[in-house]
Amino acid sequence: MSAPTQTPTARVPRDFVVIRFAGDSGDGMQITGSEFMAETALAGNDLSTFPDYPAEIRAPAGTTFGVSAFQIHFGAGEVMTAGDDLDALIAMNPAALKVNLKDLKPGGVLVCDLGAFTARNLTKAGYVENPLENNALSEYRVLKLDVTKLNAEAVKGFDLGTKEAVRSRNMWTLGLMLWMYGRDRHATVEWLLKKFAKKPEIAKANVAAMNAGHAFGETAELAAPSYSVAPASVAPGTYRTVTGTESLVWGLVAGAQAAALPRVVMASYPITPSSPVLHTLAGLKQFGIVTFQAEDEIAAMCAAIGAAYGGALGITSSSGPGIALKTEAIGLAVMTELPVVIINNQRGGPSTGLPTKTEQSDLYQAVYGRNGDTPLPVLSTATPSDCFEVGMEAVRIATKYMTPVLLLTDGYLANASEPWLIPDATRLPKFPVTFRTEPEGFQPYLRDPKTLGRVWAVPGTPGLEHRIGGIEKDYDTGHISYDDANHQKMTDTRAAKIDGIANDIPLQAVALGDDHGKMAVVGWGSTYGPIHQAVRALRAEGHNVSQIHIRYLKPFPRNLGDLLRRFDRVLVPEMNNGQLVSVLRAEYLVPAEKLSKVTGKPFKIAELVTAIRSRLEK
């Protein structure tokens, strides 16, 4: 029996909602989700998103491996993950239903486009029977709507071909969901008019499709209610929604400004999911940014080294396979002791692996993965907005200690988004570099006695002509040296320089809970959100559990070992097969326990709650 039409006063209040839009990669699911996100942010809700891309560039339409999805978790309180199970799933075809149905809650809203559930599409998705025509979906609130037909009717007055008309059905669905959750449409209308300014008929058709979907929700008797979600209470200030990539790029630019460097050179080679770092920096040339798409990963790394040698901040980015190719040149950056920020947007591996899925499996590579004793600092980002601070910190360490810095983020953080409180630029830290200009007593490896960082002399400075390279250097003169005692001294010095950074970073704090107790749940990178929510839920139940989240992975904060030993048990959830846990065991001899997940998707709060509770109750 259909529920009566809902009025605004009859909306069902909800504290939190998780929605996923899913369809073919050509169905515009990322755009649909992004516009729903924008309207939700303007409504004042806290939110977090999770775009999920297919690995195939042009997968056959209607197949399960071509499904693209966009998930958004929003609510009236703090949101720190993209959500666990779905409250609503919009499936634009049978393949989208097949791939995503397992994540929909019993009683959740399921919107299906009847027009796409053809015999051919059902076969492509692996269905023997049409699930919309049997009892397979009986535990959900199913809205079986011929979106294709309804959308065609909405746009028939515009001069569109059949193909162009079908492309706007995502806007029809967006309009329906904006109505269902009480979202506005103004920002999306403005975006459509701007995006298709040179094609006004397409702009008008998309607006008409969205309005038609919204009107359908207002007038039809649907088998699902409409909902209301109150605005979240947030600190005052100006906010904008950012992805991890945007936040990271702005942090790098802010870091270069803080270091008073007139030039930043970004050299990169395209790779998923790291390419947007290059794309975003390319749009910021007004800040002295030079971008260079190299012919391969090795060339990109060497170009960044050359830029640093010339007095600029060198930046390069890649993912695990590309970092592997850069490895020899990273060793050159360590030997020449030049400031280069190396970004690794981690993805599933090994080899090509899961190029569009997230993972944290490059920690060993970052800390250990080079020939010889080749130490460098390793930092990690925790949330999309945290990427800004970590980007700045990577620049500070690189320029102060004259060293390459490896910055670990991942595919989830790169593409996920959340509201970000825009900082006051006048209050950001400053750490201006000092270039060597005095010829008297100059040697290229003359070191600061405190940081052990060598001097930075820009080529062309009169009296400071010098050469550097990959062969071992004499400690005093910087000339080539094969002396055994000198190699021992230089190896020890390079290690001491990186170890000394521990004295220049914050002590490790507890992110949630007490600094001692029954269990510490220790994470790094993008596991921050689900761990935080899980620990908070368990503490509300009275469990003695705390959260520790590590930003500095090499060197560790100098008090980390003592902090870990204050807990009876240490559990380390990470999206790999147990890398941080083995490093902590080796470094501190603590009996840390691993909790691994390598499905290409982030941890769910519920699975962490279950895993932690089961150990606490032993």
XYZ file of C-alpha atoms in Angstrom:
618
model
C 0.000 0.000 0.000
C 1.378 3.407 -0.980
C 1.939 6.019 1.684
C 0.042 9.289 1.269
C 1.743 12.294 -0.224
C 4.026 13.962 2.300
C 3.791 17.646 3.113
C 6.687 19.647 4.590
C 5.093 19.407 8.042
C 4.863 15.632 7.738
C 8.544 15.069 7.013
C 10.155 12.350 9.113
C 13.024 13.811 11.164
C 16.411 12.101 10.857
C 19.702 12.839 12.609
C 21.928 11.253 9.967
C 21.394 9.953 6.430
C 23.567 7.969 4.008
C 22.678 8.098 0.300
C 24.380 6.501 -2.693
C 23.802 7.363 -6.357
C 24.899 4.508 -8.640
C 24.818 3.857 -12.377
C 27.004 3.503 -15.447
C 30.138 5.627 -15.611
C 28.348 7.688 -18.271
C 25.236 8.282 -16.181
C 26.650 11.328 -14.393
C 26.626 9.854 -10.902
C 29.615 11.897 -9.741
C 27.961 15.119 -10.895
C 24.657 14.103 -9.317
C 26.278 13.306 -5.996
C 28.415 16.439 -6.068
C 25.389 18.679 -6.603
C 23.414 16.923 -3.864
C 26.445 17.480 -1.647
C 26.582 21.181 -2.526
C 22.912 21.704 -1.684
C 23.379 19.764 1.546
C 26.358 21.875 2.573
C 24.345 25.030 1.921
C 21.556 23.583 4.091
C 24.032 23.623 7.003
C 24.581 19.896 7.468
C 27.938 18.384 8.283
C 28.880 15.843 5.625
C 31.419 13.461 4.175
C 31.471 11.927 0.708
C 32.911 8.862 -1.009
C 33.141 8.856 -4.818
C 33.665 5.322 -6.129
C 34.969 5.053 -9.691
C 35.181 1.996 -11.952
C 38.689 0.862 -12.844
C 37.783 0.362 -16.507
C 38.063 3.546 -18.564
C 35.344 2.460 -20.985
C 33.663 -0.567 -19.515
C 30.754 -1.925 -21.607
C 27.537 -0.125 -20.645
C 25.342 -2.065 -18.271
C 28.083 -4.292 -16.842
C 28.874 -4.577 -13.148
C 32.519 -3.570 -13.614
C 31.442 -0.282 -15.198
C 29.367 0.882 -12.217
C 30.186 4.342 -10.848
C 28.835 5.541 -7.488
C 28.831 8.567 -5.218
C 28.001 8.228 -1.519
C 27.207 11.073 0.867
C 26.742 10.920 4.634
C 25.165 14.041 6.131
C 23.558 14.952 9.399
C 22.706 17.294 12.225
C 25.833 16.338 14.200
C 29.504 15.617 13.554
C 30.103 13.480 10.456
C 33.552 11.916 10.112
C 33.018 9.059 7.645
C 31.117 8.504 4.417
C 28.738 6.280 6.363
C 28.143 2.577 6.862
C 24.916 1.063 5.520
C 22.754 3.060 3.129
C 19.456 4.737 3.963
C 18.789 5.271 0.264
C 20.155 3.780 -2.946
C 19.449 5.229 -6.372
C 20.131 2.489 -8.945
C 20.045 3.747 -12.508
C 20.326 0.244 -14.015
C 20.399 -3.455 -13.002
C 24.212 -3.507 -12.719
C 24.129 -0.653 -10.193
C 21.525 -2.560 -8.197
C 23.537 -5.783 -8.332
C 26.747 -4.158 -7.089
C 25.294 -1.929 -4.377
C 22.177 -3.603 -2.952
C 24.174 -5.439 -0.268
C 24.908 -2.088 1.420
C 21.266 -0.947 1.692
C 19.625 -1.180 5.124
C 16.460 -3.242 5.519
C 13.641 -0.741 5.149
C 15.896 1.600 3.168
C 14.659 3.553 0.160
C 15.487 2.015 -3.218
C 14.894 4.067 -6.370
C 15.121 2.127 -9.643
C 14.725 3.352 -13.211
C 12.281 0.904 -14.808
C 13.282 2.130 -18.228
C 16.787 0.687 -17.755
C 15.646 -2.725 -16.512
C 15.487 -4.244 -19.979
C 16.092 -7.913 -20.716
C 19.487 -7.091 -22.193
C 20.622 -5.002 -19.219
C 19.395 -7.663 -16.785
C 21.451 -10.281 -18.609
C 24.552 -8.058 -18.612
C 24.207 -7.595 -14.855
C 23.887 -11.349 -14.272
C 20.202 -11.483 -13.343
C 18.186 -14.524 -14.397
C 14.942 -12.826 -13.322
C 13.976 -9.201 -12.983
C 14.328 -8.413 -9.231
C 11.657 -5.719 -9.596
C 9.114 -8.358 -10.552
C 9.645 -10.933 -7.777
C 10.073 -10.788 -3.989
C 13.829 -10.217 -4.023
C 13.422 -6.609 -2.838
C 10.600 -7.092 -0.372
C 12.582 -5.840 2.643
C 13.107 -2.373 1.105
C 10.927 0.642 0.299
C 11.089 0.304 -3.482
C 10.230 3.184 -5.793
C 9.880 1.619 -9.260
C 9.821 4.675 -11.500
C 10.257 4.884 -15.245
C 12.764 7.701 -14.898
C 13.802 7.431 -18.542
C 10.222 8.028 -19.717
C 9.426 10.711 -17.139
C 12.634 12.550 -17.996
C 11.933 12.358 -21.738
C 8.550 13.937 -21.110
C 10.168 16.730 -19.062
C 12.671 17.709 -21.769
C 10.614 17.094 -24.908
C 10.105 20.832 -25.451
C 13.818 21.402 -25.982
C 15.815 20.856 -29.125
C 17.664 17.757 -27.928
C 18.506 14.511 -29.621
C 17.512 11.219 -28.027
C 21.001 10.659 -26.617
C 21.223 14.136 -25.110
C 17.757 13.800 -23.615
C 18.660 10.527 -21.879
C 21.772 12.125 -20.377
C 19.631 14.465 -18.289
C 17.825 11.698 -16.386
C 20.397 11.968 -13.596
C 19.094 15.512 -13.023
C 15.525 14.182 -12.807
C 16.662 11.734 -10.128
C 18.576 14.497 -8.346
C 15.431 16.620 -8.248
C 13.481 13.765 -6.677
C 16.098 13.204 -3.971
C 16.429 16.928 -3.273
C 12.690 16.959 -2.605
C 12.796 13.793 -0.500
C 15.417 15.217 1.871
C 14.282 18.837 1.872
C 17.236 20.221 -0.066
C 17.156 23.393 -2.164
C 17.816 23.600 -5.927
C 19.184 27.116 -6.420
C 22.904 26.266 -6.365
C 22.414 23.449 -8.865
C 20.413 25.660 -11.213
C 23.185 28.258 -11.129
C 25.808 25.581 -11.732
C 23.926 24.141 -14.724
C 23.427 27.552 -16.309
C 27.123 28.321 -15.904
C 28.389 24.918 -17.050
C 26.264 24.921 -20.201
C 26.370 28.675 -20.831
C 27.425 28.048 -24.443
C 24.647 25.451 -24.891
C 21.590 27.138 -23.380
C 19.122 24.481 -24.597
C 21.027 21.771 -22.731
C 21.187 23.962 -19.626
C 17.458 24.624 -19.719
C 16.680 20.955 -20.351
C 18.719 19.837 -17.352
C 17.047 22.427 -15.131
C 13.651 21.288 -16.424
C 14.525 17.649 -15.718
C 15.561 18.462 -12.146
C 12.437 20.521 -11.559
C 10.297 17.715 -12.956
C 11.826 15.186 -10.565
C 11.244 17.567 -7.666
C 7.627 18.173 -8.743
C 7.028 14.449 -9.068
C 8.072 13.981 -5.460
C 5.695 16.753 -4.359
C 2.675 15.402 -6.206
C 2.993 11.622 -6.440
C 1.973 9.138 -3.794
C 5.262 7.416 -3.019
C 5.954 4.258 -1.048
C 8.572 6.152 0.971
C 8.289 9.253 3.155
C 10.151 12.522 2.843
C 12.667 13.440 5.513
C 14.074 16.427 7.354
C 17.627 16.742 8.682
C 18.369 19.717 10.935
C 21.487 21.856 10.353
C 24.595 20.894 12.290
C 26.032 23.069 15.051
C 29.481 24.207 13.899
C 32.071 26.757 14.958
C 31.503 30.215 13.451
C 33.451 31.135 10.359
C 33.499 30.781 6.599
C 33.318 27.223 5.304
C 33.631 25.586 1.940
C 33.518 21.984 0.859
C 36.919 20.597 -0.122
C 38.322 17.348 -1.403
C 41.534 16.015 0.047
C 43.314 16.865 -3.192
C 42.209 20.505 -3.089
C 43.099 20.849 0.579
C 46.518 19.265 0.052
C 47.356 21.497 -2.898
C 46.370 24.641 -1.007
C 48.490 23.459 1.933
C 51.514 23.057 -0.334
C 50.982 26.523 -1.804
C 50.514 28.020 1.670
C 53.681 26.248 2.758
C 55.652 27.732 -0.115
C 54.300 31.174 0.803
C 55.248 30.599 4.442
C 58.756 29.628 3.339
C 58.913 32.806 1.191
C 59.822 30.779 -1.880
C 59.116 32.664 -5.104
C 58.781 29.525 -7.197
C 57.179 26.085 -6.844
C 57.756 23.469 -9.545
C 55.345 20.556 -9.746
C 56.617 17.773 -12.008
C 54.389 14.759 -12.389
C 53.308 11.910 -14.619
C 49.595 11.001 -14.891
C 48.404 8.161 -12.670
C 45.196 7.340 -10.808
C 44.296 8.720 -8.276
C 47.132 11.252 -8.089
C 46.715 13.154 -11.369
C 44.305 15.759 -9.875
C 47.184 17.120 -7.758
C 48.896 18.211 -10.972
C 45.628 19.479 -12.462
C 44.777 21.564 -9.392
C 48.240 23.100 -9.080
C 48.138 23.993 -12.775
C 45.311 26.401 -12.005
C 47.318 28.316 -9.379
C 50.018 29.918 -11.511
C 49.401 33.283 -9.792
C 51.251 31.879 -6.756
C 54.453 31.205 -8.688
C 53.486 27.637 -9.560
C 55.119 25.984 -12.553
C 53.631 22.644 -13.608
C 55.326 20.105 -15.850
C 53.798 16.848 -17.096
C 56.847 14.684 -17.615
C 57.254 11.808 -20.055
C 57.607 9.273 -17.232
C 57.900 8.946 -13.463
C 61.696 9.038 -13.412
C 61.778 12.261 -15.396
C 59.175 13.804 -13.094
C 61.213 13.029 -9.971
C 64.453 14.252 -11.525
C 62.773 17.472 -12.682
C 61.585 18.119 -9.125
C 65.148 17.576 -7.886
C 66.468 19.987 -10.512
C 63.929 22.598 -9.458
C 65.013 22.259 -5.824
C 68.671 22.574 -6.849
C 67.729 25.816 -8.589
C 66.170 27.295 -5.442
C 62.504 26.343 -5.888
C 60.325 23.968 -3.916
C 60.197 20.734 -5.894
C 56.966 18.718 -5.780
C 56.044 15.448 -7.436
C 53.108 13.117 -6.943
C 52.174 9.587 -7.877
C 50.734 6.343 -6.524
C 52.464 3.157 -5.425
C 53.584 1.897 -8.853
C 54.866 5.349 -9.809
C 56.665 5.788 -6.495
C 58.432 2.494 -7.223
C 59.666 3.921 -10.517
C 60.824 7.116 -8.779
C 62.805 5.189 -6.152
C 66.316 5.577 -7.583
C 65.806 9.302 -8.070
C 64.391 9.600 -4.537
C 67.735 8.194 -3.391
C 69.413 10.947 -5.405
C 67.303 13.541 -3.601
C 68.410 12.082 -0.270
C 72.066 12.095 -1.326
C 71.926 15.661 -2.678
C 69.877 16.731 0.380
C 67.371 18.897 -1.474
C 63.829 19.894 -0.438
C 61.322 17.908 -2.497
C 57.793 16.963 -1.394
C 56.848 13.539 -2.762
C 53.126 12.729 -2.584
C 51.895 9.139 -2.666
C 48.140 8.800 -3.220
C 47.934 5.157 -2.253
C 45.722 2.678 -4.071
C 45.149 -1.078 -4.047
C 48.073 -3.193 -5.246
C 50.358 -4.885 -6.052
C 51.232 -3.960 -9.643
C 48.296 -2.161 -11.290
C 46.098 -3.742 -8.620
C 42.932 -1.763 -7.914
C 43.716 1.624 -9.471
C 40.462 3.325 -8.425
C 40.148 1.723 -4.975
C 41.726 2.911 -1.745
C 44.375 1.199 0.374
C 47.182 2.003 2.856
C 49.668 -0.575 1.660
C 52.653 1.651 0.837
C 53.898 2.300 4.384
C 56.753 -0.199 4.066
C 57.636 1.360 0.715
C 57.676 4.857 2.233
C 59.751 4.003 5.300
C 62.043 1.281 3.950
C 61.651 1.009 0.181
C 64.971 2.286 -1.182
C 68.442 0.877 -1.751
C 71.079 1.646 0.845
C 70.435 3.424 4.110
C 68.224 6.145 2.679
C 66.197 7.808 5.434
C 63.599 10.484 4.809
C 60.659 11.862 6.802
C 57.226 10.297 6.240
C 53.952 12.065 7.073
C 50.349 10.996 6.582
C 47.026 12.799 6.232
C 43.952 11.871 8.275
C 40.957 13.693 6.742
C 40.331 15.798 3.622
C 40.678 19.051 5.571
C 43.724 17.749 7.496
C 45.544 17.539 4.157
C 46.014 21.324 4.309
C 47.991 21.231 7.568
C 50.029 18.218 6.501
C 50.868 19.887 3.174
C 52.218 22.921 5.015
C 54.122 20.746 7.461
C 55.753 18.768 4.659
C 57.076 22.013 3.158
C 58.342 23.205 6.550
C 60.280 20.016 7.228
C 61.644 19.755 3.679
C 63.010 23.299 3.651
C 64.227 23.429 7.252
C 66.049 20.092 7.159
C 66.996 20.097 3.438
C 65.487 16.719 2.742
C 62.893 15.105 0.532
C 59.663 14.392 2.440
C 57.264 11.572 1.598
C 53.627 12.492 2.186
C 51.149 9.604 2.292
C 47.508 10.077 1.449
C 45.177 7.637 -0.336
C 42.473 7.310 -2.950
C 39.671 7.796 -0.455
C 41.100 11.011 1.000
C 42.032 12.344 -2.437
C 38.452 12.151 -3.714
C 36.410 12.445 -0.508
C 35.103 15.830 0.588
C 33.956 17.552 3.758
C 33.299 21.111 5.014
C 36.488 23.023 5.796
C 36.747 26.080 8.011
C 38.833 28.446 5.887
C 41.772 29.618 8.034
C 42.811 33.230 8.492
C 45.778 33.516 6.140
C 47.395 36.159 8.363
C 47.593 33.655 11.225
C 49.225 30.823 9.330
C 52.756 29.959 10.495
C 55.796 31.467 8.784
C 59.111 29.669 8.284
C 61.111 31.652 5.673
C 64.132 29.926 4.201
C 67.584 31.461 4.135
C 69.665 30.944 1.014
C 73.429 30.963 1.389
C 74.910 34.080 -0.232
C 78.215 34.520 1.621
C 81.200 33.033 -0.291
C 83.501 33.096 2.742
C 83.963 29.557 4.049
C 81.366 28.101 1.696
C 81.128 24.358 1.164
C 78.006 22.764 -0.364
C 77.616 20.351 2.571
C 78.230 22.914 5.306
C 75.593 22.024 7.918
C 73.418 23.788 10.431
C 74.699 22.413 13.774
C 71.160 22.065 15.145
C 69.174 20.632 12.226
C 72.128 19.051 10.348
C 70.532 20.419 7.183
C 73.072 21.552 4.618
C 73.148 25.059 3.188
C 70.932 25.929 0.208
C 72.998 27.814 -2.357
C 71.228 28.860 -5.549
C 73.314 28.202 -8.689
C 74.547 31.456 -10.168
C 75.228 33.112 -6.837
C 78.727 34.654 -7.208
C 81.388 32.678 -5.398
C 79.066 29.778 -4.568
C 79.600 27.678 -7.660
C 79.351 24.009 -6.756
C 78.313 20.592 -7.975
C 76.356 17.806 -6.345
C 75.409 14.309 -7.469
C 74.677 10.751 -6.493
C 78.159 9.604 -5.509
C 79.082 9.799 -1.835
C 80.303 13.194 -0.655
C 83.163 14.186 1.577
C 81.713 15.430 4.859
C 83.804 18.602 4.860
C 84.193 19.615 1.212
C 81.308 17.925 -0.544
C 83.684 16.471 -3.126
C 83.376 12.857 -4.269
C 84.697 10.484 -1.621
C 85.194 6.714 -1.490
C 86.764 6.817 1.976
C 85.289 4.146 4.246
C 85.275 6.230 7.435
C 83.708 9.156 5.581
C 80.880 6.951 4.248
C 80.187 5.774 7.795
C 80.081 9.380 8.989
C 77.811 10.563 6.155
C 75.438 7.611 6.632
C 75.235 8.324 10.350
C 74.708 12.040 9.717
C 71.884 11.529 7.239
C 70.161 9.224 9.726
C 70.732 11.622 12.641
C 69.268 14.513 10.645
C 66.001 12.630 10.091
C 65.898 11.236 13.631
C 66.409 14.762 14.962
C 63.143 15.892 13.406
C 61.463 14.106 16.331
C 62.595 17.021 18.508
C 60.773 19.467 16.222
C 57.335 17.834 16.003
C 54.547 17.634 18.609
C 54.500 14.891 21.193
C 51.992 12.188 20.377
C 48.626 13.013 21.931
C 45.578 10.846 22.512
C 42.912 11.732 19.952
C 40.076 10.489 22.160
C 39.972 9.116 25.692
C 42.580 8.713 28.436
C 46.345 8.410 28.012
C 46.308 4.997 29.732
C 43.887 2.145 30.113
C 42.699 -1.194 28.832
C 43.074 -0.614 25.094
C 44.449 1.936 22.633
C 43.206 1.779 19.067
C 46.074 3.110 16.968
C 45.653 4.283 13.395
C 47.197 6.386 10.680
C 45.905 8.018 7.528
C 42.267 7.829 6.502
C 41.301 5.347 9.222
C 40.954 8.350 11.551
C 37.215 8.949 11.006
C 35.871 5.413 11.477
C 38.215 4.736 14.415
C 37.151 7.978 16.111
C 33.454 7.230 15.702
C 33.867 3.620 16.848
C 35.881 4.562 19.949
C 33.416 7.303 20.806
C 30.498 4.852 20.567
C 32.262 2.306 22.782
C 33.247 4.888 25.370
C 29.586 5.935 25.522
C 28.854 2.322 26.469
C 31.389 2.556 29.294
C 34.294 0.714 27.687
C 37.853 1.666 28.666
C 39.248 2.386 25.200
C 41.182 5.303 23.672
C 42.239 6.430 20.199
C 45.770 7.321 19.116
C 46.298 8.568 15.575
C 49.806 8.991 14.149
C 50.660 11.747 11.655
C 54.464 11.425 11.816
C 55.481 7.934 10.656
C 59.210 8.637 10.277
C 60.451 9.614 12.726
C 57.778 8.734 15.252
C 56.999 11.300 17.965
C 59.569 10.801 20.708
C 56.991 9.866 23.378
C 55.039 7.349 21.279
C 56.639 4.246 22.805
C 55.975 5.351 26.377
C 52.384 6.231 25.487
C 51.690 2.830 23.940
C 53.101 1.017 26.982
C 50.485 2.674 29.216
C 47.783 0.495 27.675
C 47.147 -3.186 28.354
C 46.394 -3.838 24.695
C 47.112 -2.051 21.409
C 44.943 -2.679 18.356
C 46.017 -1.324 14.954
C 43.315 -1.175 12.249
C 44.770 -0.396 8.833
C 43.908 -0.941 5.184
C 46.806 -3.265 4.461
C 47.971 -6.657 5.691
C 49.561 -5.310 8.887
C 52.327 -2.823 8.095
C 52.155 -0.207 10.867
C 51.578 -2.911 13.450
C 54.836 -4.642 12.508
C 56.742 -1.335 12.548
C 55.418 -0.557 16.041
C 56.334 -4.045 17.253
C 59.862 -3.704 15.881
C 60.370 -0.168 17.168
C 58.876 -0.476 20.656
C 58.510 -4.229 21.356
C 54.838 -3.733 22.234
C 52.411 -6.643 21.656
C 50.311 -4.710 19.140
C 47.513 -6.630 17.392
C 46.602 -6.162 13.765
C 43.170 -5.593 12.258
C 43.465 -5.613 8.479
C 41.089 -4.708 5.670
C 42.050 -4.784 1.992
C 38.719 -4.655 0.170
C 39.432 -1.353 -1.555
C 36.909 0.388 0.688
C 37.308 2.238 4.009
C 36.511 0.656 7.363
C 32.898 0.834 8.479
C 32.230 2.110 11.977
C 30.149 -0.964 12.819
C 32.869 -3.449 11.880
C 35.385 -1.586 14.034
C 32.956 -1.458 16.970
C 32.450 -5.224 16.684
C 36.176 -5.965 16.433
C 37.154 -3.707 19.343
C 34.324 -4.883 21.597
C 35.160 -8.550 20.993
C 38.721 -7.945 22.198
C 37.714 -5.811 25.173
C 35.359 -8.505 26.403
C 37.940 -11.309 26.318
